[in-house]
Coordinates of N, CA and C in Angstrom, one line a residue:
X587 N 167.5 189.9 -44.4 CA 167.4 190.1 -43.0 C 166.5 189.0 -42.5
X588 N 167.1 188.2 -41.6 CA 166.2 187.4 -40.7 C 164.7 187.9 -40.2
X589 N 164.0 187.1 -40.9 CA 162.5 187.7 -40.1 C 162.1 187.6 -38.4
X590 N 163.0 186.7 -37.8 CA 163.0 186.9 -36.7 C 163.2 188.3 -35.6
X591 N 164.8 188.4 -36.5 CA 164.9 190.0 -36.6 C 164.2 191.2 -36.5
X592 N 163.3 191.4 -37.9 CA 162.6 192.2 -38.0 C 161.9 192.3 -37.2
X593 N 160.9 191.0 -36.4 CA 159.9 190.9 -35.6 C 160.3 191.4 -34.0
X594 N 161.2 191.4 -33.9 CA 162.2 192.1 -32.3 C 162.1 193.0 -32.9
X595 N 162.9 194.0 -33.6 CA 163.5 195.0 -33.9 C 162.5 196.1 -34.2
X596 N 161.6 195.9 -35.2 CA 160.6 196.5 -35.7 C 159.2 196.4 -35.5
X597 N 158.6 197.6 -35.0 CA 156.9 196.9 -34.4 C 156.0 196.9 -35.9
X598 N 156.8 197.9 -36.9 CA 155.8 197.8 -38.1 C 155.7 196.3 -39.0
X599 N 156.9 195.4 -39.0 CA 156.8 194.6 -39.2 C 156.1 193.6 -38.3
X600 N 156.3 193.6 -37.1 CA 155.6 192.9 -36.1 C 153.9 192.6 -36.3
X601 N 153.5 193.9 -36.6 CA 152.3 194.1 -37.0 C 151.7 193.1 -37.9
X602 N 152.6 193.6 -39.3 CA 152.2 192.9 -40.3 C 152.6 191.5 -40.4
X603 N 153.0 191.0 -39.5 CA 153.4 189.7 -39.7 C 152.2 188.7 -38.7
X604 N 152.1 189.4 -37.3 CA 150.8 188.9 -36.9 C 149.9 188.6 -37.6
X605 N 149.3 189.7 -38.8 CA 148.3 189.7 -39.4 C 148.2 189.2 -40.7
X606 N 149.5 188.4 -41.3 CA 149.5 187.5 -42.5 C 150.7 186.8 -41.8
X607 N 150.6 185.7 -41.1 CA 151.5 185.1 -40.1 C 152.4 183.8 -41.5
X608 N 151.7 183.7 -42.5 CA 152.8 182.5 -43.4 C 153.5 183.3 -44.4
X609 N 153.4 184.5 -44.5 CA 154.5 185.4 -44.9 C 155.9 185.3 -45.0
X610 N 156.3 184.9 -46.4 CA 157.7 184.0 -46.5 C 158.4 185.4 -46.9
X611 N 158.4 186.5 -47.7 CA 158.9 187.8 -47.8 C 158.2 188.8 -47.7
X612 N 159.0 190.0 -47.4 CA 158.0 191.4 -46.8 C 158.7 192.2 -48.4
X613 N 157.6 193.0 -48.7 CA 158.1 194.0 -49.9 C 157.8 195.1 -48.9
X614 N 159.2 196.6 -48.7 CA 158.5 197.7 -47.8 C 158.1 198.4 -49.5
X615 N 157.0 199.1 -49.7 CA 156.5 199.5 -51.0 C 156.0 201.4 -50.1
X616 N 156.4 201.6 -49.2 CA 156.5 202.9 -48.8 C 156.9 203.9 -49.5
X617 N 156.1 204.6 -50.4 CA 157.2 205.5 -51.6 C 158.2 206.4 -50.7
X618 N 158.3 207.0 -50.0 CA 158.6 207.8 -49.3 C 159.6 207.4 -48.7
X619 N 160.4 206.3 -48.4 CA 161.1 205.8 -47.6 C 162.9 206.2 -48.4
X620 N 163.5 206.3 -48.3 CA 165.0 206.5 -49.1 C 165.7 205.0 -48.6
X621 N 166.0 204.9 -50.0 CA 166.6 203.4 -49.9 C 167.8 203.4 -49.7
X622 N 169.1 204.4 -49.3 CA 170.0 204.5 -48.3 C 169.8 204.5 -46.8
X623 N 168.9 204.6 -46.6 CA 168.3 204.8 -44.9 C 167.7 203.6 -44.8
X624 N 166.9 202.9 -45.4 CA 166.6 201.5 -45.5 C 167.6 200.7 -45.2
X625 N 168.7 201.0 -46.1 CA 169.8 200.1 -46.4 C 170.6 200.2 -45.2
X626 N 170.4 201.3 -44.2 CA 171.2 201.8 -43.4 C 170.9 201.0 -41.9
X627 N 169.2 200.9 -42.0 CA 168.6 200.3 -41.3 C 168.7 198.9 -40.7
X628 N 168.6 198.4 -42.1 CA 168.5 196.8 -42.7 C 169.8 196.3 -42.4
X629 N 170.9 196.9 -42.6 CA 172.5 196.6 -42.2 C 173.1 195.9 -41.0
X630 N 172.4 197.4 -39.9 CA 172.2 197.5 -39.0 C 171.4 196.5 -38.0
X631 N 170.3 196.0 -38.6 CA 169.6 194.7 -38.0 C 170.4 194.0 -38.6
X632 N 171.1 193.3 -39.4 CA 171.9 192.3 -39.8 C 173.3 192.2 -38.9
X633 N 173.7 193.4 -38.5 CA 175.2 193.2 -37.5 C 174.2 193.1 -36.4
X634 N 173.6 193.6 -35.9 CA 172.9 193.2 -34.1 C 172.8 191.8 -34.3
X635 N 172.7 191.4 -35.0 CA 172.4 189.5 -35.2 C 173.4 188.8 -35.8
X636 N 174.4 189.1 -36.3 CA 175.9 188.7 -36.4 C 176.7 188.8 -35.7
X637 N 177.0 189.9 -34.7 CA 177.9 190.3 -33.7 C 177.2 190.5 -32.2
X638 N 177.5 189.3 -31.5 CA 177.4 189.3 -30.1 C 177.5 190.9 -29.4
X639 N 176.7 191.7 -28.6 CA 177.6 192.9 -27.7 C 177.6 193.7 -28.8
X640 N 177.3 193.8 -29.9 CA 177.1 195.4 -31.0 C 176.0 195.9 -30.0
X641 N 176.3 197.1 -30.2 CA 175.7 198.3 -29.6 C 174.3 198.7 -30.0
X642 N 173.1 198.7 -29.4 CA 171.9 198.9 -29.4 C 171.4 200.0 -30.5
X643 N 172.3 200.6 -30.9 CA 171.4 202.0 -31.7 C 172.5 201.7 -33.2
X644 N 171.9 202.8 -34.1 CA 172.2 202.8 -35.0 C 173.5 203.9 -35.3
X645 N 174.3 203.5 -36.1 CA 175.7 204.5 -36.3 C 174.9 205.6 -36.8
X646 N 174.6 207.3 -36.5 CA 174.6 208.2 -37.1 C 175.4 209.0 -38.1
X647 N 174.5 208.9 -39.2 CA 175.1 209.2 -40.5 C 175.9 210.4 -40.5
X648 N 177.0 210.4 -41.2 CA 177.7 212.1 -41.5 C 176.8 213.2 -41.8
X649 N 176.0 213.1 -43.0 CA 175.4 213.7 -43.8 C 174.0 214.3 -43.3
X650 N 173.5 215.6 -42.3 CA 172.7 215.7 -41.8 C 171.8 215.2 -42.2
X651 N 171.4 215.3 -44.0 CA 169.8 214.7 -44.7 C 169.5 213.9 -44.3
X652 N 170.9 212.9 -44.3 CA 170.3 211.2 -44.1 C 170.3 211.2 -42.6
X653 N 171.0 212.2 -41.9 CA 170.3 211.4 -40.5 C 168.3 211.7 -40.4
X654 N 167.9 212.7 -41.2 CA 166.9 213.2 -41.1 C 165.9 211.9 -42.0
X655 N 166.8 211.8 -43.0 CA 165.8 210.5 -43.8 C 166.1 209.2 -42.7
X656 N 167.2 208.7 -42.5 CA 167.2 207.6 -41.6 C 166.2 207.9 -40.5
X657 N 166.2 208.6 -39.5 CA 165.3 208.8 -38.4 C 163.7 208.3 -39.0
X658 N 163.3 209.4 -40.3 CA 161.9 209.2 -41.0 C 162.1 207.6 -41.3
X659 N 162.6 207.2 -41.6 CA 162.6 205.5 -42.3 C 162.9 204.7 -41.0
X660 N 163.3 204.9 -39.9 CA 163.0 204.5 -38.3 C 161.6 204.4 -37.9
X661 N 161.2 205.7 -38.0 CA 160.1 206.1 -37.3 C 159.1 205.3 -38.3
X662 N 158.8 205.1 -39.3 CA 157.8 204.9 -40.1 C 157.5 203.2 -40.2
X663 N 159.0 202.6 -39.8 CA 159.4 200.8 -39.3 C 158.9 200.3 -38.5
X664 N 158.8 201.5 -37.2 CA 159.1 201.3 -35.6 C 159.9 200.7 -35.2
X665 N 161.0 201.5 -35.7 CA 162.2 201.3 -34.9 C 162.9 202.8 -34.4
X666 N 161.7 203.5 -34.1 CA 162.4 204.5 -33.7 C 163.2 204.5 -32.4
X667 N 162.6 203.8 -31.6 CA 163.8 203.6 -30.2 C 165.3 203.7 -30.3
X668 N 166.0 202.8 -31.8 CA 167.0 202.6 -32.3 C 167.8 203.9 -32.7
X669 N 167.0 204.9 -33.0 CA 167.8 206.3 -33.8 C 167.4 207.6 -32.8
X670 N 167.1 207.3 -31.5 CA 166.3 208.6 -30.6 C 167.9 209.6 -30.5
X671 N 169.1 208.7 -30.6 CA 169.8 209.9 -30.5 C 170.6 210.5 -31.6
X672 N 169.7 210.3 -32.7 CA 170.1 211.0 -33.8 C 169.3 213.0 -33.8
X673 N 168.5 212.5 -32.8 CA 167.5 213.9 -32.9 C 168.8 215.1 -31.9
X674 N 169.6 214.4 -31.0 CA 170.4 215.4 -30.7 C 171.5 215.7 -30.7
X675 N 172.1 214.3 -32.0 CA 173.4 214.8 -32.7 C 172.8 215.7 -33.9
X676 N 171.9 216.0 -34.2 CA 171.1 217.4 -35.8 C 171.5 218.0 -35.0
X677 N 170.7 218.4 -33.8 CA 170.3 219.3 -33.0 C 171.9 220.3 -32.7
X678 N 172.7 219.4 -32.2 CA 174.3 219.7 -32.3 C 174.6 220.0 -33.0
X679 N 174.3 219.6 -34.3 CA 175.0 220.2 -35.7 C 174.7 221.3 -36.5
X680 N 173.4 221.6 -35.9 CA 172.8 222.9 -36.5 C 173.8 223.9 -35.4
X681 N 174.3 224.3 -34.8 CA 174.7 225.2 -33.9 C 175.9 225.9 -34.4
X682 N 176.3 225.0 -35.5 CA 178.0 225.9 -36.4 C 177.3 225.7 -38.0
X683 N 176.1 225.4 -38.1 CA 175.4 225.8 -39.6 C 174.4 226.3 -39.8
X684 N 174.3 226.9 -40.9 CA 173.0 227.5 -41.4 C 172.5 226.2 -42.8
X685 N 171.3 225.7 -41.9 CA 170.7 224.8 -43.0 C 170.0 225.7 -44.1
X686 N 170.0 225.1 -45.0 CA 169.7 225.0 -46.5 C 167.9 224.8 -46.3
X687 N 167.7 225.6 -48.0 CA 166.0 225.7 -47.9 C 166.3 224.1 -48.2
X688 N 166.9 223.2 -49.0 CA 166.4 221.7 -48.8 C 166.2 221.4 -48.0
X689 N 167.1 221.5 -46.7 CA 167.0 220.7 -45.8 C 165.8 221.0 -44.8
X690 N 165.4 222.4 -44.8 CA 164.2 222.4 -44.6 C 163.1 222.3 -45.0
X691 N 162.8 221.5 -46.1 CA 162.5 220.6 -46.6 C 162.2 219.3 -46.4
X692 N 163.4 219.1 -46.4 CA 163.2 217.5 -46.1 C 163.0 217.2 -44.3
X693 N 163.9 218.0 -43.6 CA 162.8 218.4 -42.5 C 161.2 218.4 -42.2
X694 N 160.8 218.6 -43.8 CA 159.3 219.1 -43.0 C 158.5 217.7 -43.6
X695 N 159.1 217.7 -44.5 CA 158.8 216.1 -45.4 C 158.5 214.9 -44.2
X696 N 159.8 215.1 -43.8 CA 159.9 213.7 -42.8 C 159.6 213.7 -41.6
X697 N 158.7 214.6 -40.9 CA 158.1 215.0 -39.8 C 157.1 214.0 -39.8
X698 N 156.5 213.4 -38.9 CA 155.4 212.6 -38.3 C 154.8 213.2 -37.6
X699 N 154.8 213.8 -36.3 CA 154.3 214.3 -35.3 C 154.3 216.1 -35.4
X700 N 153.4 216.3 -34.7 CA 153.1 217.7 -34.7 C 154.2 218.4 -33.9
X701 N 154.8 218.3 -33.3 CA 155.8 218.7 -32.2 C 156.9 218.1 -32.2
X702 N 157.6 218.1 -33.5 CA 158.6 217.3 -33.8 C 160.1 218.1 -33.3
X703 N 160.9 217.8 -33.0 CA 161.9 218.0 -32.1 C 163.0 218.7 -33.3
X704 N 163.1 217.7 -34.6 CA 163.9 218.2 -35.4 C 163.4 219.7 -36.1
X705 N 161.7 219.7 -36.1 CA 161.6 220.8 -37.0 C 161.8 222.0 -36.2
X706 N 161.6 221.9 -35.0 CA 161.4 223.0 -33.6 C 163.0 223.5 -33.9
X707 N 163.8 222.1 -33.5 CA 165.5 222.7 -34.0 C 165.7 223.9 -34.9
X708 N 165.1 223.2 -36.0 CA 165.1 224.5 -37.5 C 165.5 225.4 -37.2
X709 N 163.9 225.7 -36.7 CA 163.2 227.3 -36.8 C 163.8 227.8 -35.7
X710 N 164.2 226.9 -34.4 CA 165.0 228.2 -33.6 C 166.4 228.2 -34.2
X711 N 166.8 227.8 -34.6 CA 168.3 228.1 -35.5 C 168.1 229.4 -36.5
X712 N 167.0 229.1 -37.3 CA 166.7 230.1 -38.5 C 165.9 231.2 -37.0
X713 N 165.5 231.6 -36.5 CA 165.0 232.4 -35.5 C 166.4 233.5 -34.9
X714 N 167.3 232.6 -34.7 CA 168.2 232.9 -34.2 C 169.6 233.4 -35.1
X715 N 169.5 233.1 -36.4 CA 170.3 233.3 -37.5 C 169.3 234.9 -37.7
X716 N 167.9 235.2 -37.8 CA 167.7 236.1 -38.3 C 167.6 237.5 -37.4
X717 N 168.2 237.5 -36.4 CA 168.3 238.2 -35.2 C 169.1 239.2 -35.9

């Protein structure tokens, strides 16, 4: 991926690049990060810079987990601007399923914030399943 790239796209790299500016490669060494959502990420800055007029955000994944691990691997880049409307394609998709104790799990895993939108989703889903 172009580092120019990363430096628009991403403020975590942004950061780190101000602050070791002759930085010829970045290692992400984040254990936590899923290297499909990386990969998902990383792609995705590579077509925005290959194709003139590609579309600002990222394709949302089939697979609720990975929208949940892609968003965590957004948010943790800063590139969460790029995936804000992944929080209300879940949100949609919990409404004809009953999530799995994994996924609430990985739900809670990949939370940053105290008031996180996806975990709120959950629990009023499970709130409303146990009625």
């Amino acid at each position: 991926v172009p580092k120019l790239a990363l430096l628009v796209t991403s403020s975590a790299f942004r950061s780190y690049v101000q602050t070791c500016p002759d930085t010829i490669s970045i290692r992400i060494t984040h254990g936590s990060l899923d290297y499909q959502s990386l990969s998902t990420l990383l792609n995705w800055v590579n077509q925005i810079m290959s194709l003139p007029g590609h579309k600002l955000g990222v394709n949302v994944p089939v697979d609720c987990i990975q929208i949940i691990k892609t968003r965590y691997a957004a948010q943790v880049l800063g590139m969460e601007p790029y995936v804000r409307h992944f929080v209300e394609n879940y949100k949609l998709g919990l409404r004809y399923r009953t999530p799995t104790p994994y996924e609430f799990q990985v739900v809670e895993e990949c939370s940053l914030v105290e008031k996180d939108d996806m975990v709120e989703a959950v629990g009023r889903r499970i709130a409303y399943l146990c009625r």
